[in-house]
Coordinates of C-alpha atoms and ligand atoms in Angstrom, one line a residue:
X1 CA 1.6 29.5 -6.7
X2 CA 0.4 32.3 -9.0
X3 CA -1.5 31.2 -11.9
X4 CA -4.7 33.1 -13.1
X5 CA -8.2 31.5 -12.0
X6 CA -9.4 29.1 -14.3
X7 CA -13.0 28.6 -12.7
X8 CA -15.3 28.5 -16.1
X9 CA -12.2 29.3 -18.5
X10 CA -13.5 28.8 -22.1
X11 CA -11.5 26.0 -23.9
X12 CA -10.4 24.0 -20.8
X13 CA -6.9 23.0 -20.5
X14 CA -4.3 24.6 -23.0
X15 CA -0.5 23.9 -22.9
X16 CA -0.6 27.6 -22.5
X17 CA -2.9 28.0 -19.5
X18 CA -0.3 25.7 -17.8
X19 CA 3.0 27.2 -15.8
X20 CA 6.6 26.2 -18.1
X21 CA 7.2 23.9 -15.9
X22 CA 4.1 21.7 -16.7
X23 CA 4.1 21.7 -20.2
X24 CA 6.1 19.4 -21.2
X25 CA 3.8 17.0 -19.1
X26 CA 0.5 17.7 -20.1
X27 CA -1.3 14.9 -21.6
X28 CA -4.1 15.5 -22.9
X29 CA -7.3 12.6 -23.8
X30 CA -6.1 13.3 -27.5
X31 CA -2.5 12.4 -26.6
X32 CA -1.8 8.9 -27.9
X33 CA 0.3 8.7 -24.6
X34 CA -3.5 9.1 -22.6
X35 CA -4.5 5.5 -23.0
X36 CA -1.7 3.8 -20.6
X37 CA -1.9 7.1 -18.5
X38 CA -6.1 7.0 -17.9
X39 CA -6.7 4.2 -15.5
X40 CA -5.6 2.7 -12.6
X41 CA -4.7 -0.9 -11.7
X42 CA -8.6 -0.9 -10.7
X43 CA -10.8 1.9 -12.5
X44 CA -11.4 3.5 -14.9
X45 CA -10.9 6.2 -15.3
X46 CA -11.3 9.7 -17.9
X47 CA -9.7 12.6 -16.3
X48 CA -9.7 15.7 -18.4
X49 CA -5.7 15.9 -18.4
X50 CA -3.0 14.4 -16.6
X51 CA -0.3 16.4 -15.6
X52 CA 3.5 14.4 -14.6
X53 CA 5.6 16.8 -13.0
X54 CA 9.4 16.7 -12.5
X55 CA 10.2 18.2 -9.7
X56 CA 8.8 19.5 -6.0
X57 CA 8.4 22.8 -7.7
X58 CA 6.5 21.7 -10.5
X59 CA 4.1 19.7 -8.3
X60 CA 3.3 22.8 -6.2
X61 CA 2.6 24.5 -9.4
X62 CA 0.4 21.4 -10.5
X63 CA -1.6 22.0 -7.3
X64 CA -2.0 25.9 -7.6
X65 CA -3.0 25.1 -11.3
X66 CA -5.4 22.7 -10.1
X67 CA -7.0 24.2 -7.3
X68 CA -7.4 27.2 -9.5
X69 CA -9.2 25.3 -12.0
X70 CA -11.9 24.0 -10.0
X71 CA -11.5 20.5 -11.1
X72 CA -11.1 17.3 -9.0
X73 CA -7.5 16.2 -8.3
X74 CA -6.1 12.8 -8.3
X75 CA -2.6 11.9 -6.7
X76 CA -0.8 8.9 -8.2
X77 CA 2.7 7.0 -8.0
X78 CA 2.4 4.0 -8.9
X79 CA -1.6 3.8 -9.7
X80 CA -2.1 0.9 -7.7
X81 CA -4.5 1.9 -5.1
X82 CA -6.9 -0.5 -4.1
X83 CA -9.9 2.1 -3.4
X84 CA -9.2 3.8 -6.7
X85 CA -8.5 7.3 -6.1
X86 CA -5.5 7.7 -8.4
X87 CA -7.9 8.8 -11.4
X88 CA -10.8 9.9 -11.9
X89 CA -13.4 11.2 -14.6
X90 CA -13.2 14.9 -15.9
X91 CA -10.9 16.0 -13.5
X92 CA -6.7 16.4 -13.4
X93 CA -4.4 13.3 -12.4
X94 CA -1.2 14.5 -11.1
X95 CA 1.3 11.9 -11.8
X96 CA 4.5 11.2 -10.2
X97 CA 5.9 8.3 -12.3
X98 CA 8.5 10.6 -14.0
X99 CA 10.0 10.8 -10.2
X100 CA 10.9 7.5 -10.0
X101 CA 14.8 7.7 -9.0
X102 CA 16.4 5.5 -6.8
X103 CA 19.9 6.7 -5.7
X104 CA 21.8 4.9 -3.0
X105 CA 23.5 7.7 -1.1
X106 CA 25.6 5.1 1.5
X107 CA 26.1 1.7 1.4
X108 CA 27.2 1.5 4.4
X109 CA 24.1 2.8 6.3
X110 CA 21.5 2.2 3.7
X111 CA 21.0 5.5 3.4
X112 CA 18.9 5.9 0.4
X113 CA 16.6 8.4 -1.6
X114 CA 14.0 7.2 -3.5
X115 CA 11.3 9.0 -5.8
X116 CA 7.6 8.3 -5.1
X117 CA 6.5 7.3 -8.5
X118 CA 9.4 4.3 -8.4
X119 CA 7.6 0.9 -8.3
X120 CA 8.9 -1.2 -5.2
X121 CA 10.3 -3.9 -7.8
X122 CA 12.6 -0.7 -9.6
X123 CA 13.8 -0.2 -5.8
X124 CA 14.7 -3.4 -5.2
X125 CA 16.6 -3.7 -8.2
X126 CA 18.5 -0.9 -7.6
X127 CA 19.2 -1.7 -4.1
X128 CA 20.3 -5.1 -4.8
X129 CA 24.1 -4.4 -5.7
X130 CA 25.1 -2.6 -2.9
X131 CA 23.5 -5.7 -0.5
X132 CA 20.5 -3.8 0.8
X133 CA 16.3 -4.1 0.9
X134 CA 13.4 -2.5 1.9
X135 CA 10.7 -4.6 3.0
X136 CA 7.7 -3.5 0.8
X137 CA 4.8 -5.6 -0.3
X138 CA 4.2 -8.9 -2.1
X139 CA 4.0 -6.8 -5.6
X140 CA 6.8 -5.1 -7.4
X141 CA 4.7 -3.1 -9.3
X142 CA 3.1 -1.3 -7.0
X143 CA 4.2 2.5 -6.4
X144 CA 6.8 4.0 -3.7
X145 CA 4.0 6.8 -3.0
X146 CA 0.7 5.1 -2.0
X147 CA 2.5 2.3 -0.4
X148 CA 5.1 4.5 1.9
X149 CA 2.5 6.9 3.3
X150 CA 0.3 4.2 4.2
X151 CA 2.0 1.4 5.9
X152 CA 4.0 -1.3 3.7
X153 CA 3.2 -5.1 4.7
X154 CA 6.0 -6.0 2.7
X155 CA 7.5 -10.0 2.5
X156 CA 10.3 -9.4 5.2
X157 CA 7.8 -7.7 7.8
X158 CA 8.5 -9.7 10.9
X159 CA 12.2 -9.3 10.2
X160 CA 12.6 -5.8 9.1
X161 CA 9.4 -4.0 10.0
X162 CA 6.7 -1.8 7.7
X163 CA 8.3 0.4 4.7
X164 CA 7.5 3.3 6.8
X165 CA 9.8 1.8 10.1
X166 CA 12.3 2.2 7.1
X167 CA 11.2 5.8 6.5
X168 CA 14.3 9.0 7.8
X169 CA 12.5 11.7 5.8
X170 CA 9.8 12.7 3.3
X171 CA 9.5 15.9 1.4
X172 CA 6.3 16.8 1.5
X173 CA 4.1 19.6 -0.6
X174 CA 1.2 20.5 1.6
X175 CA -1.8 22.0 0.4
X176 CA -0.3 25.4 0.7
X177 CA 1.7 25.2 -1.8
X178 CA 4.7 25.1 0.7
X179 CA 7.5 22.5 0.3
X180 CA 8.5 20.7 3.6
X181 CA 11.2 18.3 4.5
X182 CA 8.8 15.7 7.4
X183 CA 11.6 14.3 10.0
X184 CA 11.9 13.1 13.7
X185 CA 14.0 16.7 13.4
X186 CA 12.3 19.1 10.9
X187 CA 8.3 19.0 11.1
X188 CA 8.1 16.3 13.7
X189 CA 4.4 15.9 13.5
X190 CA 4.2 15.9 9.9
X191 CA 6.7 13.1 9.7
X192 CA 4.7 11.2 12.3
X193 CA 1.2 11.7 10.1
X194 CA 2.8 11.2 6.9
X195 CA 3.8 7.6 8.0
X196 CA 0.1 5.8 8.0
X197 CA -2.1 9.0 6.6
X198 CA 0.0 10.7 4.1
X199 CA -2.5 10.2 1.2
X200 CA -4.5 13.3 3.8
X201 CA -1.9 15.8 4.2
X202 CA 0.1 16.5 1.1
X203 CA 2.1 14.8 -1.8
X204 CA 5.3 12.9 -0.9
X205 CA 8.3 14.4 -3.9
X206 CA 10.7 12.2 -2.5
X207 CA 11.5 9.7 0.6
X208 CA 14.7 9.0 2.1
X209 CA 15.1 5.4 3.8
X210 CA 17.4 3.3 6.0
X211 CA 17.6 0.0 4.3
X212 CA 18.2 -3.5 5.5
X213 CA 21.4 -5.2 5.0
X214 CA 19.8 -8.1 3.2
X215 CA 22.5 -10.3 0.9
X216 CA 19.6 -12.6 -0.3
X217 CA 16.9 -14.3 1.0
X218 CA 15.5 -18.1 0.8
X219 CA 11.7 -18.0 -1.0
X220 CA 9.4 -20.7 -1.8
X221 CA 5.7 -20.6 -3.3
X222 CA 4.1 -23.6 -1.9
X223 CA 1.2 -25.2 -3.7
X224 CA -1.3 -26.6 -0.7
X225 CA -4.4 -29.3 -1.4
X226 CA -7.2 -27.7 1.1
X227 CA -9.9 -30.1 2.2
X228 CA -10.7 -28.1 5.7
X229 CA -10.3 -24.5 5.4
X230 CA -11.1 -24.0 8.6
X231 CA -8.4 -26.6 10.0
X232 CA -6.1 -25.3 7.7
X233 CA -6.5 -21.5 8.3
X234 CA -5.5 -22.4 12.2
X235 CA -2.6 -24.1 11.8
X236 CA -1.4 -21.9 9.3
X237 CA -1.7 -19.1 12.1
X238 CA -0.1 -21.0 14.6
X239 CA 2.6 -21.9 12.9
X240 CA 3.3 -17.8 11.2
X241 CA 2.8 -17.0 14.8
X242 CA 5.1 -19.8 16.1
X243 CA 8.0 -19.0 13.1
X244 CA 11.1 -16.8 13.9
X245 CA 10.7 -13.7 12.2
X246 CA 13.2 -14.3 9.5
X247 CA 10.1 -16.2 8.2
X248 CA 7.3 -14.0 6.5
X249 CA 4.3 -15.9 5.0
X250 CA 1.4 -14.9 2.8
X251 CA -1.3 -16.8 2.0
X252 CA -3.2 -16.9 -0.8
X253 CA -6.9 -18.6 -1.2
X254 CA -9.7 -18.9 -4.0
X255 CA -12.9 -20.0 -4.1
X256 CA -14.1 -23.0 -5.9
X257 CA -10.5 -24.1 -5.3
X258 CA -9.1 -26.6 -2.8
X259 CA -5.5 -25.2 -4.3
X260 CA -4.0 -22.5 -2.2
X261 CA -1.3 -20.8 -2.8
X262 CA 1.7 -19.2 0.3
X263 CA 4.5 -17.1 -0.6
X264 CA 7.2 -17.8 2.4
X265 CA 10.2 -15.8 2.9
X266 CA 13.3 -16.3 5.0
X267 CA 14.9 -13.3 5.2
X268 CA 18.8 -14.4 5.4
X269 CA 20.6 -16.9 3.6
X270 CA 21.3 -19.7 6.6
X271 CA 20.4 -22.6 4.7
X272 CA 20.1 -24.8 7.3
X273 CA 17.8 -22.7 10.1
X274 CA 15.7 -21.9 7.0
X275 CA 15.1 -25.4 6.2
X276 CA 14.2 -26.1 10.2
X277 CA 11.9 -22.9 10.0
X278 CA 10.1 -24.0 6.8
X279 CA 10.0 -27.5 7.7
X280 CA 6.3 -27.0 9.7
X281 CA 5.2 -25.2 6.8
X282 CA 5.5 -28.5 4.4
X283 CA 3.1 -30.5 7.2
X284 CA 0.0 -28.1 7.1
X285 CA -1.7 -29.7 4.5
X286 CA -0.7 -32.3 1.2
X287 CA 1.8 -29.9 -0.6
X288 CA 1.5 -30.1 -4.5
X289 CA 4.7 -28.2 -5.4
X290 CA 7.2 -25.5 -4.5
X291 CA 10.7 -25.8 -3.0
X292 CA 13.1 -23.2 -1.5
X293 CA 15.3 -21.1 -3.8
X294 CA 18.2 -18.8 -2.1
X295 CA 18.0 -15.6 -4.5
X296 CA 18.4 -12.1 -3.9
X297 CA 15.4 -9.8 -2.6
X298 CA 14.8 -8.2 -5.7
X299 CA 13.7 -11.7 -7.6
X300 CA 10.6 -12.1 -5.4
X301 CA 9.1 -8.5 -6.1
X302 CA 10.1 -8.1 -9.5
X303 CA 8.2 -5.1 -11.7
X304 CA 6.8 -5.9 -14.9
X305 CA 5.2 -1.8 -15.6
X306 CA 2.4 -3.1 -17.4
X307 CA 0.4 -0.3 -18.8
X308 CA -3.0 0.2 -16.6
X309 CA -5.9 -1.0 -18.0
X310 CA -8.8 -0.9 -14.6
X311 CA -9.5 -4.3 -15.3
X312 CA -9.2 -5.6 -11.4
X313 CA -12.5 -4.7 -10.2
X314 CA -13.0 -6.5 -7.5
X315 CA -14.6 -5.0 -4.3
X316 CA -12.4 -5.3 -0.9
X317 CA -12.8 -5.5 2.4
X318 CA -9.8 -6.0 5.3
X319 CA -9.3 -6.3 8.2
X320 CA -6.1 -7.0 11.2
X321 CA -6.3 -9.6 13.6
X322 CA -4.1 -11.2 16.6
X323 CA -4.8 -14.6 16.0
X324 CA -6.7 -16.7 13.3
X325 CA -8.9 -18.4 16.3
X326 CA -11.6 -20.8 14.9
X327 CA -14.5 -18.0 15.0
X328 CA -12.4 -15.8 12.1
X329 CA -11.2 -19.1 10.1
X330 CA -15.2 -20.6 10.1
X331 CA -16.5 -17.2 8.5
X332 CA -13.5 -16.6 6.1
X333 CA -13.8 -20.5 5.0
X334 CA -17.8 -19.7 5.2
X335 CA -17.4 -16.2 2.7
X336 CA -15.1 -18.7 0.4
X337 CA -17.5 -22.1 0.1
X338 CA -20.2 -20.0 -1.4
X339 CA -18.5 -17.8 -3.5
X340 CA -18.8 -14.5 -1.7
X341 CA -14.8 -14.1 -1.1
X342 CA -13.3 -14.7 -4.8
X343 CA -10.1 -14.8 -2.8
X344 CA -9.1 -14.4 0.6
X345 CA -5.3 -13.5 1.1
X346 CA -3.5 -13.2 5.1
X347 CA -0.5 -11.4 5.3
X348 CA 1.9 -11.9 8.1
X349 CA 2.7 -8.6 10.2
X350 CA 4.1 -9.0 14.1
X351 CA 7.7 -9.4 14.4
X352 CA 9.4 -6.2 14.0
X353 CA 6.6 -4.5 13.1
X354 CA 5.3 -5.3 17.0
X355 CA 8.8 -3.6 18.3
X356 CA 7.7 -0.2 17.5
X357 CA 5.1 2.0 20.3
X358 CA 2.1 2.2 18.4
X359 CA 2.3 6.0 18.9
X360 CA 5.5 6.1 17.2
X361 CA 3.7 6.6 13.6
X362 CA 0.4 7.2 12.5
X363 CA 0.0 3.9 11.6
X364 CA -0.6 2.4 14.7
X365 CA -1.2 -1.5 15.3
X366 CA 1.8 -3.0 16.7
X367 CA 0.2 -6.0 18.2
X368 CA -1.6 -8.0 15.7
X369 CA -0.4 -11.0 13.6
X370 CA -2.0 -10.7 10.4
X371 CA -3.6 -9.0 8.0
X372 CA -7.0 -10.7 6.1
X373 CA -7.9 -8.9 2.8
X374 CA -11.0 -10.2 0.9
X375 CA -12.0 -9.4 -2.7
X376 CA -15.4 -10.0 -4.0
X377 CA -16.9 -9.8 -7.5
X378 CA -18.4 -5.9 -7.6
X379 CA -21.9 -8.0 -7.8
X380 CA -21.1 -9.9 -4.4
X381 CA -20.7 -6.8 -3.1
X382 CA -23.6 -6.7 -1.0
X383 CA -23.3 -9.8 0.2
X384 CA -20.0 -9.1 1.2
X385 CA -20.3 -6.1 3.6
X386 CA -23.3 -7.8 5.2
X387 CA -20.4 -10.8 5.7
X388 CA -18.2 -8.5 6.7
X389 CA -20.8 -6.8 9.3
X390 CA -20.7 -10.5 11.0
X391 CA -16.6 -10.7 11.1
X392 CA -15.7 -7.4 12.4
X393 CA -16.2 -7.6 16.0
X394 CA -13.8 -10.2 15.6
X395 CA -11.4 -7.6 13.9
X396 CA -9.1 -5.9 15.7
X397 CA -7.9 -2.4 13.4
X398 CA -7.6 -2.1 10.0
X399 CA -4.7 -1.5 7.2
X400 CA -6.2 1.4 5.1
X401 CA -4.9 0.3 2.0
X402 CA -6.7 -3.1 1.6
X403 CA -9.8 -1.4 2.0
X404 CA -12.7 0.1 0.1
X405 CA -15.8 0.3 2.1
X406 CA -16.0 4.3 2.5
X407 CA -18.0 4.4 5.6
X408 CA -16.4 7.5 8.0
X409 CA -16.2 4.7 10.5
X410 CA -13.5 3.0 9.0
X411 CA -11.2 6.3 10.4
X412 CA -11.8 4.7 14.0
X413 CA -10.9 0.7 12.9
X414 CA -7.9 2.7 11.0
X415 CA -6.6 4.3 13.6
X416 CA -6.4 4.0 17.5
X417 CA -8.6 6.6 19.2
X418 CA -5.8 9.1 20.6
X419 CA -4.1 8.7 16.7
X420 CA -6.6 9.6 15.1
X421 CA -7.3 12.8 17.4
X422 CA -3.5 14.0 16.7
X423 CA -4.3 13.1 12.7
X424 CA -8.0 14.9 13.4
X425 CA -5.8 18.4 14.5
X426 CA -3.0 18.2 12.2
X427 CA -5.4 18.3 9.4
X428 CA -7.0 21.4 10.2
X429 CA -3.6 22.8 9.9
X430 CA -1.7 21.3 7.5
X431 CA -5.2 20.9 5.1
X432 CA -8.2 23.1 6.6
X433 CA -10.0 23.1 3.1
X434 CA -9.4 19.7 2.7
X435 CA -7.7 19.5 -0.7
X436 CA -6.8 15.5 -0.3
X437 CA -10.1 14.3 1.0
X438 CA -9.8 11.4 -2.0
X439 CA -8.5 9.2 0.4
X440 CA -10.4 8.2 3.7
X441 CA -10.5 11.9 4.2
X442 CA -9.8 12.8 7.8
X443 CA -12.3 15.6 9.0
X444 CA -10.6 18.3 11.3
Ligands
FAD1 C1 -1.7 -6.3 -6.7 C2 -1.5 -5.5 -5.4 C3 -0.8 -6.1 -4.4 C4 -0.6 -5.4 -3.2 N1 0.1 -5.9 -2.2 C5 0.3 -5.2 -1.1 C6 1.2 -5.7 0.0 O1 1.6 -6.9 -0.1 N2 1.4 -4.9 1.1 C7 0.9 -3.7 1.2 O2 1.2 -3.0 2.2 N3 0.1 -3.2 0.2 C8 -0.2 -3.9 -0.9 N4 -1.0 -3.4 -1.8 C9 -1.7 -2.1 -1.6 C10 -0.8 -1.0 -2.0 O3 0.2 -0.8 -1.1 C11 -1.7 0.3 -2.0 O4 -2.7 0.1 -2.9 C12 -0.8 1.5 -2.5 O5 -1.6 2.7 -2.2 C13 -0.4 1.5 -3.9 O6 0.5 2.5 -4.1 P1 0.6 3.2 -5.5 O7 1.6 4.3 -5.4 O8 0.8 2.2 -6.6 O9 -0.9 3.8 -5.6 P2 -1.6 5.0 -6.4 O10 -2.8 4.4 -7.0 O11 -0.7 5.7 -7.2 O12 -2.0 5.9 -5.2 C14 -3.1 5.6 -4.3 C15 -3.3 6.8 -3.4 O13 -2.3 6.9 -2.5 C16 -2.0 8.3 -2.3 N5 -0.7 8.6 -2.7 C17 0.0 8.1 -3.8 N6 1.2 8.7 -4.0 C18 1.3 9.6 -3.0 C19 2.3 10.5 -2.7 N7 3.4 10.6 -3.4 N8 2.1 11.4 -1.6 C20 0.9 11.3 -0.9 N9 -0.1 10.4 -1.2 C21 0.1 9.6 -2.2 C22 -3.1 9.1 -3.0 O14 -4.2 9.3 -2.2 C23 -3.4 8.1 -4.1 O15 -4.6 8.4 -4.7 C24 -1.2 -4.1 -3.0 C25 -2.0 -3.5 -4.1 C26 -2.2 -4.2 -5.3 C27 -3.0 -3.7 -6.4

């Protein structure tokens, strides 16, 4: 942490204003390696340099560099991050897609160490020989960083719980510039933030999980014909609710579009208690196509690493609920008929998910049964927070990383009331200046 001040240095960033250990990382906006490395999955963006550390070291030397400077600071991983705070314009990007190792360390617990700029597609990959999964998200391209230190509703949820349930260790640089391993035996409370509020108290260098034993699983993508949403929305719940939790079911909806689309996962390889658990899936509504496939984990979250180009800009709102009771499915079907929802997409959660005290982690709904994420063209936007207004008494908490609307009360849907004072206290000590306020910033 001891680099000169760089507050109104003339000629910016230099390869030689940065420590050794940067250097080699520095990419600069005349860099032909700075278009790929500018925006996100959903911005923009036109930072003044992006730096893409190595090592813990070199990320605490990123941060004294960058606190010196005066400049914004984005933290990325995988630079999917629905609200968009993995860039931004004129300041640094600290990018941790060089740390993207994935290193099984025993088979025979699942013991594994992964790096947080790994996408979750690269981890299942890797983890596939030796027999073992995490449960991540419904997108293998997505980063091992912004997903694990904010929850992970991942396609074998009810079965094997959030990413974080997963989660033995992080190393953590706090805005200190100190290096910290989180666990339930070093740095208790730091583990406990970092699983559900990471993005606000430091940068995650490296995770250590417990995988699943998972030989394969059975997937299918069905293809529905929707006359009656709100019917349809219903019995979907009832039956994700009524499934045993080797099934995990996403749903996938459009507007102007009677075609939706579920991605179904049974988490095991039993051929015959999948087909009896999928079997109530293939009566919801006419099916157009899709059929069960036994494959191995990795094949439904492949990674393609396209380059970024901030071309998905829609505008989101989320949102958890219990049950999908008739008031929740007429306003969802409602925000789809006229246009206001360009897509409405439920995730299951419950299951194993529910087994864990909701004070256990940060992240703390344990009860509910689904997740509802809306996107919206950015014009709609209006529209849909006034929407949105209307559905959330019927909400019951809210998954941080679906979300966009940056009202300070989204802290409180966030996180349960005696959470979010623990999270309000361990800021003022692990971040008092608040360094990463980019994401929901918690105030101490
Ligand atoms: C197409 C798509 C599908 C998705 N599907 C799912 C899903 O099924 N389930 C689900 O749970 N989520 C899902 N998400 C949401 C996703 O989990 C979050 O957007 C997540 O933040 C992305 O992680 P990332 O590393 O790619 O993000 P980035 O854009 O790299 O980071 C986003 C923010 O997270 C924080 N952050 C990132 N890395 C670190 C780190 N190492 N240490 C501390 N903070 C960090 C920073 O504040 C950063 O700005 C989806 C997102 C997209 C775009």
């Amino acid at each position: 942490m001891s680099s000169a001040p760089l507050r109104g240095m003339a000629g910016g960033i230099t390869r030689s204003s940065l420590p050794s250990s940067l250097r080699e990382g520095l990419v600069l906006p005349s860099d032909p390696r700075y278009g790929p490395l500018r925006h996100t999955y959903s911005y923009r963006g036109s930072p003044a340099a992006v730096l893409r550390p190595r090592t813990a070291g070199a990320v605490v030397d990123a941060l004294s560099y960058t606190t010196a400077s005066g400049l914004p600071l984005s933290v990325r991983s995988g630079g999917h991050g629905i609200s968009s705070t993995s860039t931004n314009d004129g300041g640094i990007v600290l990018d941790l897609s060089a740390m993207n190792t994935v290193d099984v360390l025993d088979s025979g617990t699942g013991r594994v160490r992964v790096g947080p700029g790994a996408r979750w597609g690269e981890v299942a990959q890797a983890l596939s020989p030796a027999g073992l999964a995490i449960s991540s998200g419904d997108s293998g391209d997505v980063g091992v960083g912004g997903l694990a230190t904010a929850g992970g509703i991942g396609l074998m949820g009810r079965k094997h719980g959030l990413a974080i349930d997963s989660m033995t260790a992080a190393t953590v640089v706090t805005a200190g510039g100190k290096v910290l391993t989180a666990s339930a035996a070093e740095n208790p409370d730091l583990f406990w933030a970092v699983r559900g509020a990471g993005a606000n108290f430091g940068i995650v260098t490296e995770f250590e999980f417990t995988a699943s034993k998972v030989p394969g699983v059975i997937s299918t993508t069905v293809q529905y014909d929707i006359s009656d949403t709100v019917g349809f929305l219903q019995r979907w719940g009832d039956t994700v609710e009524a499934a045993p939790r080797e099934i995990t079911a996403f749903l996938y909806l459009f507007a102007g579009s009677t075609a939706g689309m579920a991605s179904i996962v049974y988490a095991g390889l039993d051929a015959d208690a999948a087909r009896r658990a999928l079997t109530p899936f293939s009566v919801l509504a006419p099916v157009l196509g899709g059929g069960p496939q036994a494959v191995p984990y990795a094949a439904v979250v492949s990674s393609t690493r396209a380059p970024h180009t901030g071309a998905v800009s829609l505008q989101t709102r989320s949102g958890l609920v219990v049950h999908l009771d008739a008031a929740i499915a007429v306003r969802l079907s409602g925000m789809l008929a006229s246009g206001t929802a360009a897509t409405l997409q439920i995730r299951a959660v419950g299951g194993r998910i529910n087994d864990v005290d909701a004070g256990a982690t940060a992240y703390g709904h344990r009860h509910q049964n689904f997740s509802i994420f809306v996107g919206s063209d950015p014009a709609r936007r209006g529209e849909l927070w006034r929407e949105w207004e209307g559905l959330h008494p019927h909400l019951d908490g809210l998954y941080l990383s679906f979300e966009m609307d940056k009202d300070p009360r989204r802290l409180a849907d966030a996180f349960p009331p005696a959470s979010l004072a623990r999270l309000r206290d361990l800021k003022a000590a692990y971040d008092p200046a608040g360094l990463f306020n980019a994401n929901f910033p918690l105030r101490p």
